[in-house]
JSON list of C-alpha atoms in Angstrom, two decimals:
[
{"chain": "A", "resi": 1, "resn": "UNK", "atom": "CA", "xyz": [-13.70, 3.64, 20.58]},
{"chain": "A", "resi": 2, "resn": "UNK", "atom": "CA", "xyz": [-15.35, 1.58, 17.70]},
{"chain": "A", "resi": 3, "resn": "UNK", "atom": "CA", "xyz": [-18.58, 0.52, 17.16]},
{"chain": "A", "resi": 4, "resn": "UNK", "atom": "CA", "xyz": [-20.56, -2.06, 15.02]},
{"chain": "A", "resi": 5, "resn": "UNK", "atom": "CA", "xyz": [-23.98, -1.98, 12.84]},
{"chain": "A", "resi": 6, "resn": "UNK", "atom": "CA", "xyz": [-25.74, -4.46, 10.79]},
{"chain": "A", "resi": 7, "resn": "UNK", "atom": "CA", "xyz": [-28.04, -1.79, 8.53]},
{"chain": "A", "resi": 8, "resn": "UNK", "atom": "CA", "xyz": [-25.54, 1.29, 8.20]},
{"chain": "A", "resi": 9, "resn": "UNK", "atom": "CA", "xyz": [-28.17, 3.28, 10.53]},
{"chain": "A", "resi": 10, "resn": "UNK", "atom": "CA", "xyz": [-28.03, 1.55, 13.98]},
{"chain": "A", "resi": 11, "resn": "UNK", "atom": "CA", "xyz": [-24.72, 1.38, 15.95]},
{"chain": "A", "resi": 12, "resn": "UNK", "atom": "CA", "xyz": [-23.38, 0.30, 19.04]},
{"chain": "A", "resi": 13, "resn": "UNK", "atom": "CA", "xyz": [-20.54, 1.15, 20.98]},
{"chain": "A", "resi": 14, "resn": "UNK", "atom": "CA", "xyz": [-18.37, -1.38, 21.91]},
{"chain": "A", "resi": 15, "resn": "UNK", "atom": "CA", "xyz": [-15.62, 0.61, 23.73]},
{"chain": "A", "resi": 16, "resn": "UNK", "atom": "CA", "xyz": [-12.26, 1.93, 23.49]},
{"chain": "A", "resi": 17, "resn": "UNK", "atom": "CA", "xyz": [-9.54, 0.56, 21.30]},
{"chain": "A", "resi": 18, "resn": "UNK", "atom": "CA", "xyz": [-6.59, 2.96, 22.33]},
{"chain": "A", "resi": 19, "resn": "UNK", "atom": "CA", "xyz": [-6.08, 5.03, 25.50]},
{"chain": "A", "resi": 20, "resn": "UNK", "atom": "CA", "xyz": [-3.63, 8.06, 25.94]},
{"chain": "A", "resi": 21, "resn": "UNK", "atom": "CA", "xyz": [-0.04, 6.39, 27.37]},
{"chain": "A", "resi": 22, "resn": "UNK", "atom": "CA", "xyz": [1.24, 8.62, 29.91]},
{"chain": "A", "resi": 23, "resn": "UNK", "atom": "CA", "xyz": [4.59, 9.75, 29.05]},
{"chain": "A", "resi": 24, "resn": "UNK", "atom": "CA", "xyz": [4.37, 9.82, 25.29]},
{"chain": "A", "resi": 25, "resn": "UNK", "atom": "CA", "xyz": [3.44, 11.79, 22.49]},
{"chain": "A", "resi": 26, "resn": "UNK", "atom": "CA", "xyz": [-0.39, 10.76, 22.76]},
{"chain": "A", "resi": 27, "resn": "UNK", "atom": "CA", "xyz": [0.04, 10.91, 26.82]},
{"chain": "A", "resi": 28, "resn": "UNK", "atom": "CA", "xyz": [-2.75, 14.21, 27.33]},
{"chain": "A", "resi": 29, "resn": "UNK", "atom": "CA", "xyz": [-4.88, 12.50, 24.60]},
{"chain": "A", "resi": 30, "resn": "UNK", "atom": "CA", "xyz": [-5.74, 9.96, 21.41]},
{"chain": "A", "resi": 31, "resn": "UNK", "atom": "CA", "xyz": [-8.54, 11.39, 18.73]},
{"chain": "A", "resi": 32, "resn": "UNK", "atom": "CA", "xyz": [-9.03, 11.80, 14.91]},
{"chain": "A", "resi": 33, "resn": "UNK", "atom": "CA", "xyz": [-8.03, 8.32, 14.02]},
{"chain": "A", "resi": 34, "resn": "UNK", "atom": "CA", "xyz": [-8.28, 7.11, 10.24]},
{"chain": "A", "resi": 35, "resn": "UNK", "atom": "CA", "xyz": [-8.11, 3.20, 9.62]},
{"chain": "A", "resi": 36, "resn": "UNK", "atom": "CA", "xyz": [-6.83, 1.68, 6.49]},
{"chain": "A", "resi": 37, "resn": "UNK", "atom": "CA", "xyz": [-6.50, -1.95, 5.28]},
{"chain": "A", "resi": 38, "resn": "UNK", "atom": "CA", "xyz": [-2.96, -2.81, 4.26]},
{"chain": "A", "resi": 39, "resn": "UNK", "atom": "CA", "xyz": [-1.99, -3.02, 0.85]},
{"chain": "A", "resi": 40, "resn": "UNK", "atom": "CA", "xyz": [0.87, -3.16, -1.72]},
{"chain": "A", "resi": 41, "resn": "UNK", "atom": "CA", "xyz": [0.43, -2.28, -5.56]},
{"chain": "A", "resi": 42, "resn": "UNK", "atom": "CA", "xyz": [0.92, -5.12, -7.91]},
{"chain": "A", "resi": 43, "resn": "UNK", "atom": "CA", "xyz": [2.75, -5.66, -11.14]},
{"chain": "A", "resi": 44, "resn": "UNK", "atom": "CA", "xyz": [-0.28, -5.31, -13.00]},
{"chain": "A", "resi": 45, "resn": "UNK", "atom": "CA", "xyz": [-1.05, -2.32, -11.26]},
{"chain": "A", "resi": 46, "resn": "UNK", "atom": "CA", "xyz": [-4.04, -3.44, -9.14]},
{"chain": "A", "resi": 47, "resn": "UNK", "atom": "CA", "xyz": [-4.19, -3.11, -4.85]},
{"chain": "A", "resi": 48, "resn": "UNK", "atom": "CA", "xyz": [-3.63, -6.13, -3.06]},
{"chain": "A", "resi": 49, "resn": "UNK", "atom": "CA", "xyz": [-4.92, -5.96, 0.11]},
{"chain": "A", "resi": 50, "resn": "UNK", "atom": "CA", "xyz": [-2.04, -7.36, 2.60]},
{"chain": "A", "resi": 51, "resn": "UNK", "atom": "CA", "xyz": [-3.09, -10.66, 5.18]},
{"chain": "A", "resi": 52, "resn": "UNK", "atom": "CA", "xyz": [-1.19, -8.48, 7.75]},
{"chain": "A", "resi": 53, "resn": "UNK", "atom": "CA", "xyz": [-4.17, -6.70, 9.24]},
{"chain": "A", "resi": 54, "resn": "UNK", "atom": "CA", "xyz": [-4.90, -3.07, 9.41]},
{"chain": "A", "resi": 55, "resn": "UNK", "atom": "CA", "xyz": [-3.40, 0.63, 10.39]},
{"chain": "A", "resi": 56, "resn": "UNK", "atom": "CA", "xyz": [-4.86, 3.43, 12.51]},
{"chain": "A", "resi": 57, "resn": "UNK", "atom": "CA", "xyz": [-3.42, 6.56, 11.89]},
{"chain": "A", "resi": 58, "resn": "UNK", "atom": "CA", "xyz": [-4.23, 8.88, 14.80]},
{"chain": "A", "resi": 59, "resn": "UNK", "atom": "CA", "xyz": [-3.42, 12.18, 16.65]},
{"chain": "A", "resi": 60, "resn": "UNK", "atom": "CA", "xyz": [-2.00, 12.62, 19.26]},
{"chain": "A", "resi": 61, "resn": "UNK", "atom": "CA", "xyz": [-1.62, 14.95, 22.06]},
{"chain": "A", "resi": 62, "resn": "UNK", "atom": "CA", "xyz": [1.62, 14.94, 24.10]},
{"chain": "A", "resi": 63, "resn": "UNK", "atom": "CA", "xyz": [1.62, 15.63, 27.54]},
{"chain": "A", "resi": 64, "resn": "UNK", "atom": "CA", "xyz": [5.07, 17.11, 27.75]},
{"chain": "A", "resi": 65, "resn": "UNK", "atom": "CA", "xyz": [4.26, 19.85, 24.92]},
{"chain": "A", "resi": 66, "resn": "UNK", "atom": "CA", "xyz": [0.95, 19.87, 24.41]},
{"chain": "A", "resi": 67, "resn": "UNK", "atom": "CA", "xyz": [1.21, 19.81, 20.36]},
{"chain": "A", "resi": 68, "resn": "UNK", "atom": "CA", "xyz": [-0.69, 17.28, 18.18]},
{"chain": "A", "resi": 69, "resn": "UNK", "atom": "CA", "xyz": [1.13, 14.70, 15.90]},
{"chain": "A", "resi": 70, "resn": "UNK", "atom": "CA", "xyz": [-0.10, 11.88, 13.84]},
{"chain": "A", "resi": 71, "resn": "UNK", "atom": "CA", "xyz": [0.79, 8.57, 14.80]},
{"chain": "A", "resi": 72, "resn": "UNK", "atom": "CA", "xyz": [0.49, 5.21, 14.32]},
{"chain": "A", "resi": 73, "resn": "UNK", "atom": "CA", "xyz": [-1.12, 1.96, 15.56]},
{"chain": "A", "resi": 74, "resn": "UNK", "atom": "CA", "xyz": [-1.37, -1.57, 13.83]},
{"chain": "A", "resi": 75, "resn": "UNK", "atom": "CA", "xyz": [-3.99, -4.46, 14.50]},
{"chain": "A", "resi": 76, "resn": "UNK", "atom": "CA", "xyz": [-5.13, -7.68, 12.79]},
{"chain": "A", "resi": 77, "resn": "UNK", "atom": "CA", "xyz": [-8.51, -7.99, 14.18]},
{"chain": "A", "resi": 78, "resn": "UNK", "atom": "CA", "xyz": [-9.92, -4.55, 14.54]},
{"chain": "A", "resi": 79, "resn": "UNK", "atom": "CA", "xyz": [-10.36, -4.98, 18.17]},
{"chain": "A", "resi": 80, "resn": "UNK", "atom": "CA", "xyz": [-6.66, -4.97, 19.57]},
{"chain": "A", "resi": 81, "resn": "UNK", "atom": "CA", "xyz": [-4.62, -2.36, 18.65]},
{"chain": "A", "resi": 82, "resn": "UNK", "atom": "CA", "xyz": [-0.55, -2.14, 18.97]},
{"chain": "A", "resi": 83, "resn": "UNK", "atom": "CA", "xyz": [1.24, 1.13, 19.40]},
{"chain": "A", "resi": 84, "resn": "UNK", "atom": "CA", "xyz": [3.88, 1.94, 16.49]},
{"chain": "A", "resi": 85, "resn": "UNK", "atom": "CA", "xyz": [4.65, 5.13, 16.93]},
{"chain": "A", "resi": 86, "resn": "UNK", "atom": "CA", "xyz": [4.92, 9.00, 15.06]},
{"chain": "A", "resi": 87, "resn": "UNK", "atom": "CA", "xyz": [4.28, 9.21, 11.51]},
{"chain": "A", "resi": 88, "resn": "UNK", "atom": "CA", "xyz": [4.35, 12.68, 11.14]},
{"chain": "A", "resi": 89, "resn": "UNK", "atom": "CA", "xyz": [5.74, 15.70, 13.17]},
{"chain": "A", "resi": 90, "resn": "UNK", "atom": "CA", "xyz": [5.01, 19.02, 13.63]},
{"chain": "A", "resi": 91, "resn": "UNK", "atom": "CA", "xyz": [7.27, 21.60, 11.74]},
{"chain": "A", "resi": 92, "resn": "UNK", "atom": "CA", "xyz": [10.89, 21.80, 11.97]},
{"chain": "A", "resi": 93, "resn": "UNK", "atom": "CA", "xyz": [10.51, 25.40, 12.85]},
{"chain": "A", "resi": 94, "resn": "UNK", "atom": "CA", "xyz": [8.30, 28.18, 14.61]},
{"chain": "A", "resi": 95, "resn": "UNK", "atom": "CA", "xyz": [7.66, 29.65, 11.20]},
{"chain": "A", "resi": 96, "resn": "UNK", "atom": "CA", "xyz": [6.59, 26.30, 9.88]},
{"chain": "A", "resi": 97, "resn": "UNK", "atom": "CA", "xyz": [2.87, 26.46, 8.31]},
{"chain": "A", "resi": 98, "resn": "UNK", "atom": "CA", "xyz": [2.71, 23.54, 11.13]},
{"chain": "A", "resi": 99, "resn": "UNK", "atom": "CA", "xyz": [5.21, 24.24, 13.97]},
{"chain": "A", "resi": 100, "resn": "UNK", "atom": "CA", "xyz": [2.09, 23.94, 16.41]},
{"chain": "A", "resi": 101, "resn": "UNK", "atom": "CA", "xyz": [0.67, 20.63, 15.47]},
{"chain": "A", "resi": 102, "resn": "UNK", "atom": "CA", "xyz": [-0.47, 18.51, 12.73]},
{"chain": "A", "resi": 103, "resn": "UNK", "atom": "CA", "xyz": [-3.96, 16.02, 13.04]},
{"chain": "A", "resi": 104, "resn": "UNK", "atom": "CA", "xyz": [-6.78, 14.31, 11.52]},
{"chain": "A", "resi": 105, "resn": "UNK", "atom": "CA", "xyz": [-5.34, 12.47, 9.11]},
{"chain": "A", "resi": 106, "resn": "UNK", "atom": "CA", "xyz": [-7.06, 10.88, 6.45]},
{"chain": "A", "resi": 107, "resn": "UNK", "atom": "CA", "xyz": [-5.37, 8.06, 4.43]},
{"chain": "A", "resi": 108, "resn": "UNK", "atom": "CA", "xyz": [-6.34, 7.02, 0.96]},
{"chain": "A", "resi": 109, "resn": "UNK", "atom": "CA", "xyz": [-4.00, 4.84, -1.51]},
{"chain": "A", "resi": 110, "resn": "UNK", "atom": "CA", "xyz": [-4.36, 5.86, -5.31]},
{"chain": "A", "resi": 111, "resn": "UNK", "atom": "CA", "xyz": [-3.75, 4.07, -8.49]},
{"chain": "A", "resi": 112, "resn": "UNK", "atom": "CA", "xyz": [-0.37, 5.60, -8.80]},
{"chain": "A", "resi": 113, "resn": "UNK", "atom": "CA", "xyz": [0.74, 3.26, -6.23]},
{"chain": "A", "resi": 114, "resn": "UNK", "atom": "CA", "xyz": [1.32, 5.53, -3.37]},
{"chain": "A", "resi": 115, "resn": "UNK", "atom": "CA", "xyz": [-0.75, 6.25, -0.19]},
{"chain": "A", "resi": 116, "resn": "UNK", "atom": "CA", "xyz": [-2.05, 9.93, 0.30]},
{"chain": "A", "resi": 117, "resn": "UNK", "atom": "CA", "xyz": [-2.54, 11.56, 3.59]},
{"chain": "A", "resi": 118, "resn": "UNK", "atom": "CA", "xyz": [-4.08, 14.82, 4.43]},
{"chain": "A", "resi": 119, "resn": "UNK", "atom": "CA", "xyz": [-3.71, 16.95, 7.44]},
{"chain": "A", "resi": 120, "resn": "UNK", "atom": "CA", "xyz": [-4.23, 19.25, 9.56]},
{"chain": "A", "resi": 121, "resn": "UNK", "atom": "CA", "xyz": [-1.72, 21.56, 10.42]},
{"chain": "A", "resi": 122, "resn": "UNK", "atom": "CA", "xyz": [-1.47, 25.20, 12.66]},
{"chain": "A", "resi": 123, "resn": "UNK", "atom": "CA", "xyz": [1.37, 27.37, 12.92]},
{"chain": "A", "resi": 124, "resn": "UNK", "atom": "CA", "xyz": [2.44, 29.36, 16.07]},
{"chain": "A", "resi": 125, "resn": "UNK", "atom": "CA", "xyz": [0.04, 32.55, 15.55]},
{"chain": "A", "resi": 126, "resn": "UNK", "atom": "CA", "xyz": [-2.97, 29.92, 15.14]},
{"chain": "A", "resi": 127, "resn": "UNK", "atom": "CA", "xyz": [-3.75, 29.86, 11.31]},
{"chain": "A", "resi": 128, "resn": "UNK", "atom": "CA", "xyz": [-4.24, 26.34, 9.49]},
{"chain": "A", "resi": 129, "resn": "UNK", "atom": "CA", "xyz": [-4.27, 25.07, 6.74]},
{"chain": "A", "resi": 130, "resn": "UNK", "atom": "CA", "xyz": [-4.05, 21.70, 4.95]},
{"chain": "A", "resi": 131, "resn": "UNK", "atom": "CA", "xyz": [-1.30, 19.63, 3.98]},
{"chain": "A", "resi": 132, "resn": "UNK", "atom": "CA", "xyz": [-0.69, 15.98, 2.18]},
{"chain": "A", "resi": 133, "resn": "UNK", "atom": "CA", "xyz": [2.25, 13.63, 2.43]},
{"chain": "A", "resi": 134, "resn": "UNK", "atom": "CA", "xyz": [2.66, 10.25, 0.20]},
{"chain": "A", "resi": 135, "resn": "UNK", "atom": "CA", "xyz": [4.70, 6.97, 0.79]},
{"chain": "A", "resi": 136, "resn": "UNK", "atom": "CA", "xyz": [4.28, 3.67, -0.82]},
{"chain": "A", "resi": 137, "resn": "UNK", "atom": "CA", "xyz": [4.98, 1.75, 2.53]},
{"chain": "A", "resi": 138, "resn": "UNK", "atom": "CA", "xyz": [2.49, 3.16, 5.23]},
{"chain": "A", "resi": 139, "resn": "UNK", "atom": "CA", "xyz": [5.50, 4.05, 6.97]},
{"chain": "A", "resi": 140, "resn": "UNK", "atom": "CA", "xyz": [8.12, 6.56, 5.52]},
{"chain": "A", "resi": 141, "resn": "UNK", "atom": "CA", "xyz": [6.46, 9.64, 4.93]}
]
């Protein structure tokens, strides 16, 4: 869900922006979401912030498996979100530091002109840890 202030202090809920889609990898679940304005990093090296609208990255929890993964949902108003799809999956392997899930991911975008993300992730015998992963586009990483 999202809510809204005018001080910083005071909030109130609105309601909820993105529901669990039965069938798919957030089907038993959506939570952990991180929103981030769209941007691309100029020739002079600054952020411009992209008319496009916004991304939500997101975890969620598949109904088929039951293991967390981050995904990905886009909107231009803050209010209406659209459904893109997984961003990052669990390891490739059981002996992956994250063959049981990844999750809460936070995005930040640096000077270097790349966008940062740290994780979550668990293996099989329960142990986490945390991981990052960079792109430039929002969407290969």
């Amino acid at each position: 869900g999202y809510a809204t202030s005018e001080n910083g202090f005071a909030w109130t809920k609105q309601g909820i922006v993105l529901k669990p889609t039965p069938g798919t990898l957030d089907g038993a679940g959506c939570a952990r979401c991180n929103v981030v304005k769209k941007a691309t990093l100029d020739a002079e090296g600054f952020w411009k912030e992209d008319d496009s609208g916004w991304i939500m990255f997101y975890e969620g929890v598949s109904s088929e498996d039951g293991k967390h993964r981050i995904l990905a949902a886009e909107s231009d108003d803050l209010e209406s979100w659209r459904k893109i799809g997984l961003v990052l999956d669990v390891g490739e392997s059981g002996e992956s530091w994250d063959a049981k899930g990844v999750g809460s991911p936070h995005v930040i975008r640096l000077d270097d002109g790349f966008f940062r993300m740290y994780y979550t992730g668990e293996s099989e015998s329960g142990e986490t840890a945390i991981g990052v992963a960079k792109t430039l586009d929002l969407s290969s990483w």
